[in-house]
Coordinates of C-alpha atoms in Angstrom, one line a residue:
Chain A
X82 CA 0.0 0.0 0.0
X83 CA 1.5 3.5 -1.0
X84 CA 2.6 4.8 2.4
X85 CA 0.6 9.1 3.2
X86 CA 4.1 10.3 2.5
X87 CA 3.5 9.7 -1.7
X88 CA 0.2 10.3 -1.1
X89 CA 0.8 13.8 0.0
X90 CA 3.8 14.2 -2.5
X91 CA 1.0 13.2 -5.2
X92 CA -1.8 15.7 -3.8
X93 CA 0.5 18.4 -4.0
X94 CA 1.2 18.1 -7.6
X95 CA -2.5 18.5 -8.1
X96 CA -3.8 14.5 -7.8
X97 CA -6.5 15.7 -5.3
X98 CA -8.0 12.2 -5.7
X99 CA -5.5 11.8 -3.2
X100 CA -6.8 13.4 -0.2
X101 CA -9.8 11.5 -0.3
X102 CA -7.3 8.1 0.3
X103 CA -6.3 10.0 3.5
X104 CA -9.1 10.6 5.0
X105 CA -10.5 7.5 4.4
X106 CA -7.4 6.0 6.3
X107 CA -7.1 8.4 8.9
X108 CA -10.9 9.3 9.2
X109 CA -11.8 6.7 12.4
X110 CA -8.7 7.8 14.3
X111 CA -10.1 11.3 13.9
X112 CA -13.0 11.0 15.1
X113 CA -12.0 8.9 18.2
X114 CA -9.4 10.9 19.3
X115 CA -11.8 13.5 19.5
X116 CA -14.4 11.8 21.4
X117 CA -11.8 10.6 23.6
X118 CA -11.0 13.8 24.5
X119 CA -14.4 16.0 24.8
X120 CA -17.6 12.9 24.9
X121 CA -19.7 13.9 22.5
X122 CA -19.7 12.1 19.0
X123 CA -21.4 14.8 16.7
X124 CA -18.9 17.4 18.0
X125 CA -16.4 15.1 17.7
X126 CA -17.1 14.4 14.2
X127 CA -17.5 18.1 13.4
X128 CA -13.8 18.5 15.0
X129 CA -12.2 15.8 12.8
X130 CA -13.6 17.2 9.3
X131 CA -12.9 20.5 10.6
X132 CA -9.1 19.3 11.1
X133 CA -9.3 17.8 7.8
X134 CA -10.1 21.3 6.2
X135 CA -7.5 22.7 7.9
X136 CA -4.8 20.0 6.9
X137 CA -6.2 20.9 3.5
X138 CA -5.4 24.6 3.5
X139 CA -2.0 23.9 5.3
X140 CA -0.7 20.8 3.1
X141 CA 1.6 22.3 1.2
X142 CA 3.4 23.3 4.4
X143 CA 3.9 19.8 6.0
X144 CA 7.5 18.9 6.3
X145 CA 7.4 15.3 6.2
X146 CA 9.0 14.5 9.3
X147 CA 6.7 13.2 11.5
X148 CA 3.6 11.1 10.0
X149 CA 0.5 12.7 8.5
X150 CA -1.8 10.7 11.5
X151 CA 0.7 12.5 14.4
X152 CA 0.2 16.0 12.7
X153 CA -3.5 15.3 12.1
X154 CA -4.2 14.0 15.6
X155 CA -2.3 17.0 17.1
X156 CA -4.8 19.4 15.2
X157 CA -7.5 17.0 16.1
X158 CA -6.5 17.5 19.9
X159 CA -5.8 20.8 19.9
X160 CA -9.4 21.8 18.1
X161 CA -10.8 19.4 20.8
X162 CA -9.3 21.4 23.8
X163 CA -10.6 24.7 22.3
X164 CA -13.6 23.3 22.4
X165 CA -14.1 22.3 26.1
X166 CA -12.5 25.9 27.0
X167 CA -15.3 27.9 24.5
X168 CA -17.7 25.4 25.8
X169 CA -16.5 25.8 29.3
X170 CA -17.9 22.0 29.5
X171 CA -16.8 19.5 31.4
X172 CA -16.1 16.3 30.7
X173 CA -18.1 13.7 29.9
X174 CA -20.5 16.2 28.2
X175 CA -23.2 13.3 27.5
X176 CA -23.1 9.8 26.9
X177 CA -23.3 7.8 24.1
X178 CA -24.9 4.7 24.9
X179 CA -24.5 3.2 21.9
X180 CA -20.6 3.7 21.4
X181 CA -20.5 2.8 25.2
X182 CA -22.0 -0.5 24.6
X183 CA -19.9 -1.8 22.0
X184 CA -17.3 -0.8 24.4
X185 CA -17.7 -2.3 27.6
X186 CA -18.1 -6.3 28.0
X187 CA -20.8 -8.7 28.8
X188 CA -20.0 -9.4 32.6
X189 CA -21.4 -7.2 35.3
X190 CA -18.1 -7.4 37.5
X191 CA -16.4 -6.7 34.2
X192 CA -18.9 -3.8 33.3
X193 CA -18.4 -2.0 36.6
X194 CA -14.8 -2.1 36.7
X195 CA -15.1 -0.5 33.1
X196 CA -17.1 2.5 34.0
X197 CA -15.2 2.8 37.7
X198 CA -12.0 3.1 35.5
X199 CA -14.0 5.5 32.7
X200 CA -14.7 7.4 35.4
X201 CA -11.1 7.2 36.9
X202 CA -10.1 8.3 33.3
X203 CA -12.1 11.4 32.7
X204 CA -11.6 12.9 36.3
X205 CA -7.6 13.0 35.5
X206 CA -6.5 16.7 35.0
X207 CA -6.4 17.1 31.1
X208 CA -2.8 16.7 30.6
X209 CA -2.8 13.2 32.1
X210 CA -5.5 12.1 30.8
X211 CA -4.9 13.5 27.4
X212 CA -1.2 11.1 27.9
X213 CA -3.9 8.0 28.6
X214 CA -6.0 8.8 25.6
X215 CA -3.1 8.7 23.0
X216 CA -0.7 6.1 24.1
X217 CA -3.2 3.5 26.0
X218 CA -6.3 4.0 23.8
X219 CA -4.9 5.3 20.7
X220 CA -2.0 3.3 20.7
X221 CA 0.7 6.2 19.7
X222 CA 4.1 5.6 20.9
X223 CA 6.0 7.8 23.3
X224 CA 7.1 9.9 20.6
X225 CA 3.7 10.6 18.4
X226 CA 2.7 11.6 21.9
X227 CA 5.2 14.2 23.0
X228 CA 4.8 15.6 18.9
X229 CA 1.1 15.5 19.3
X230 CA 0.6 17.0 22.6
X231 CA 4.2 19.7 21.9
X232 CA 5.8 18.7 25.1
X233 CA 9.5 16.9 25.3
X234 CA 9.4 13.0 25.7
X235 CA 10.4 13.0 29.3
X236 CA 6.8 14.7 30.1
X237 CA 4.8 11.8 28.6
X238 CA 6.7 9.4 30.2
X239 CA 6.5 10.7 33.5
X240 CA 2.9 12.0 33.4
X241 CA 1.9 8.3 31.9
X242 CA 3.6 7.0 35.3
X243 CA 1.9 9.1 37.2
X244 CA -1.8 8.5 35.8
X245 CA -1.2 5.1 35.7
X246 CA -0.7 5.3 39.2
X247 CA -3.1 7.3 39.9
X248 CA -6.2 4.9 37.9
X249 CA -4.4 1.8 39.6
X250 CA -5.5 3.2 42.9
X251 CA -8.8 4.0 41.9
X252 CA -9.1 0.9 40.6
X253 CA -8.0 -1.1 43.9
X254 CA -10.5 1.0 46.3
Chain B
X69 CA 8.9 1.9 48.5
X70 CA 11.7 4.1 47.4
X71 CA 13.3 1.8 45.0
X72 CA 14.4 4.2 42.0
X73 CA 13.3 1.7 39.4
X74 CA 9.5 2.1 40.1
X75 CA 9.2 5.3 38.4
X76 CA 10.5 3.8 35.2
X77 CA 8.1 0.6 35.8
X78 CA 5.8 1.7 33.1
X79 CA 8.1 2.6 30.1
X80 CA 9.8 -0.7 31.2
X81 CA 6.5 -2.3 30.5
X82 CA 5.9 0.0 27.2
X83 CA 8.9 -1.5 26.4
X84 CA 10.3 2.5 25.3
X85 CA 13.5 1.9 27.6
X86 CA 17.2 1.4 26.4
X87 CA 18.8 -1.6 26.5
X88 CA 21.1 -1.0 29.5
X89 CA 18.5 0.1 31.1
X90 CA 16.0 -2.4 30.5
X91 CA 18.6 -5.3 31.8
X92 CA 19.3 -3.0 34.9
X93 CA 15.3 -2.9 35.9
X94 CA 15.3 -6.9 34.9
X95 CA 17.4 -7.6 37.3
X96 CA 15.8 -5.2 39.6
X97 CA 12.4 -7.1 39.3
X98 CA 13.6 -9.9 40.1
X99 CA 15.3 -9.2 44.2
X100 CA 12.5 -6.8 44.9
X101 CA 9.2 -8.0 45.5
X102 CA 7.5 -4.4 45.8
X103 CA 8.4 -3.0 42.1
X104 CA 7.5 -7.1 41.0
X105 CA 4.1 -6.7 42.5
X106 CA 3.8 -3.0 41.5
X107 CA 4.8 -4.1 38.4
X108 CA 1.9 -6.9 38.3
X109 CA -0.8 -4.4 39.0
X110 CA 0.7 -1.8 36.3
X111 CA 0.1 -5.0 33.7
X112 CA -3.2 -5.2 34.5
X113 CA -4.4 -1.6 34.9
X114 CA -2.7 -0.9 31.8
X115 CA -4.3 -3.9 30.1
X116 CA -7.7 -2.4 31.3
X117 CA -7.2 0.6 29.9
X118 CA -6.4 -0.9 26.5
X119 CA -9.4 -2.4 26.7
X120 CA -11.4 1.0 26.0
X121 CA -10.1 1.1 22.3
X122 CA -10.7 3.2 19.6
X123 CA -14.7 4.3 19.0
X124 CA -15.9 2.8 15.2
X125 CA -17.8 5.5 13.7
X126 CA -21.5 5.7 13.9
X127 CA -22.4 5.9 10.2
X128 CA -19.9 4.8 7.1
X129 CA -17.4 6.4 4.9
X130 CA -19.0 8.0 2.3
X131 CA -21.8 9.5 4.4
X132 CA -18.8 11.4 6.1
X133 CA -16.7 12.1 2.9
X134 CA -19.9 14.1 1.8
X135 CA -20.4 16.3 4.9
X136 CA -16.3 17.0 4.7
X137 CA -17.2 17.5 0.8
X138 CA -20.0 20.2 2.0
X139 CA -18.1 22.1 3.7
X140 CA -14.7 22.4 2.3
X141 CA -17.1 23.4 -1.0
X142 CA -18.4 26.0 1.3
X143 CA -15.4 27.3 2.3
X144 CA -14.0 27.3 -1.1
X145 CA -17.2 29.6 -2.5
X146 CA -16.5 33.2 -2.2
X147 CA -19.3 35.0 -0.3
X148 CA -21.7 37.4 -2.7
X149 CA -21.6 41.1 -1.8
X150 CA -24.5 41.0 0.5
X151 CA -23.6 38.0 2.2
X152 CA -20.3 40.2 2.7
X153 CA -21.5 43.0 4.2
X154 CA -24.0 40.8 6.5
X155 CA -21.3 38.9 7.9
X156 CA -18.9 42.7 8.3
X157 CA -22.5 43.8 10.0
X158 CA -22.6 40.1 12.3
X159 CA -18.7 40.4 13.1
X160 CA -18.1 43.8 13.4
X161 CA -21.2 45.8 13.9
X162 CA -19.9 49.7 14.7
X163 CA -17.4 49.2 11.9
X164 CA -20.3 48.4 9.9
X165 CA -22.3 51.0 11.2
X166 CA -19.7 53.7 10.6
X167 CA -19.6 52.7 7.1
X168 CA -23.4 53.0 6.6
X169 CA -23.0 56.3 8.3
X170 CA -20.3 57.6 6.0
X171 CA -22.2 56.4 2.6
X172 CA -24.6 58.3 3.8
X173 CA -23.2 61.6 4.8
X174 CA -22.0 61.2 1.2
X175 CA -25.0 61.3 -0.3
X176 CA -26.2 64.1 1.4
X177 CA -22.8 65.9 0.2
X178 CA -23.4 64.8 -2.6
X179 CA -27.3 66.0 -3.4
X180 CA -26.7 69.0 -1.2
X181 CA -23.0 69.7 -2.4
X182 CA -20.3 70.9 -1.0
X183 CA -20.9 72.8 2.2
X184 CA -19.1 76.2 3.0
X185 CA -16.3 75.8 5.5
X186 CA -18.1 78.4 8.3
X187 CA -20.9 76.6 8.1
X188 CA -22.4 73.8 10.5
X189 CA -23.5 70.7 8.2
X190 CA -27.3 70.8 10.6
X191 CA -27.5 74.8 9.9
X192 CA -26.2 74.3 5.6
X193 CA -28.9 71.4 5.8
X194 CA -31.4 73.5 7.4
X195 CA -31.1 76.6 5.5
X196 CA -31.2 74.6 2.1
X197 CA -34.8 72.6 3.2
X198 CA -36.3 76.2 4.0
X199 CA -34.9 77.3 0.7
X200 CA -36.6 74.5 -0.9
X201 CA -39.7 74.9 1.0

């Protein structure tokens, strides 16, 4: 499969079939990371095409250097926190039983132990939990994380230690 | 607890540690029972939390390409003249007002003409309606 790289390379030079390749790769991500972050799907869906027109209007700027899903997510994120400080929302803004179900398993211990560490999860301060989201949930590695939330490596390390920590007492009460 | 190695437990797990470093911990784990036990509970707090995954999308692809279509199409149209000056009037509504406010004063210049210098625009303005009257 051509890697986002060529892809981008071949939307520049005016194939703009080409960006509708990347979003459908990158389009799920999008819109999970921004759920993860602020609760509420149709704003989160909103957020993800609105960092899609952005990427848009600043592609010819991207310095290939770190992967088009890192630079995207960190828009994504960064849209998403906006939000919840116009909004002046807290999070969870509203659930969404349906996502929620698919979720969370069958078994009732299993079920409670879920939402106890859900709500574990969304009463971290942002910048631990936003560390949880991407490199437990989204599966970025230490280094998409640091680019994605602009902070050195050294911060997501420690701060994933720390909320870690944190949930794992939560968890054990 | 005040083993040096716990606070590295979790990139140790992560497996984001050099090698040095990872054999150093290793070794660790293996005299002390705290960080082993500490590490056992990291496992499986951190294997919960994988558990919560990604979200799938509620409705498919295309449904979403077409939205995203809408509204980069949207932002690509350029705004008609009166769509312009409603959204100057929404954003910026004393600029806009100003603006009316000089058009105007225009056109009174304009049908009146030029007003002398020693005169007050209300009093010129005045004297020309009684004139006309």
């Amino acid at each position: 499969m051509e890697d986002d790289f060529s892809l981008i390379r071949r939307y520049i030079a005016g194939e703009t079939a080409c960006f509708e390749e990347l979003v459908k790769r990158h389009w799920k991500r999008a819109i999970s990371v921004a759920y993860q972050t602020i609760g509420d799907y149709e704003e989160a869906k909103d957020i993800s095409q609105e960092a899609f027109t952005r990427v848009l209007r600043s592609i010819s700027q991207f310095r290939f250097e770190a992967s088009f899903s890192t630079w995207l997510s960190r828009i994504v994120v960064n849209l998403s926190k906006n939000y919840l400080q116009r909004t002046k929302k807290k999070f969870p803004l509203q659930e969404e039983a349906e996502l929620e179900e698919r979720a969370t398993p069958c078994n009732l211990d299993d079920r409670l132990q879920m939402a106890d560490l859900k709500d574990a999860i969304n009463s971290l301060k942002e910048p631990y939990r936003m560390c949880i989201i991407l490199k437990d949930i989204e599966g970025f590695s230490y280094k998409e994380t640091a680019r994605i939330l602009d902070c050195p490596i050294g911060t997501v390390m420690s701060r994933l230690n720390a909320a870690r920590r944190i949930l794992r007492k939560r968890l054990k009460r | 607890m005040s083993c040096k190695e716990r606070r590295c437990l979790g990139t140790y797990l992560d497996g984001e540690i050099s090698g040095r470093d990872y054999e150093r911990i290793s070794a660790h784990l293996k005299g002390c029972k705290t960080c082993s036990l500490e590490l056992e509970g990291l496992k499986e707090t951190i294997g919960l939390i994988k558990e919560l995954k990604q979200i799938e999308p509620k409705g498919d692809f295309e449904d979403y390409l077409r939205e995203l279509n809408k509204k980069l199409n949207k932002e690509t149209e350029r705004p008609g003249l009166i769509e312009e000056f409603l959204n100057i009037f929404w954003n910026e509504p004393a600029l806009a007002l100003g603006g009316v406010s000089f058009i105007v004063w225009l056109g009174i210049i304009r049908i009146i003409g030029v007003f002398p210098q020693n005169l007050r625009l209300f009093e010129y303005i005045a004297k020309k309606v009684c004139l006309i009257l």
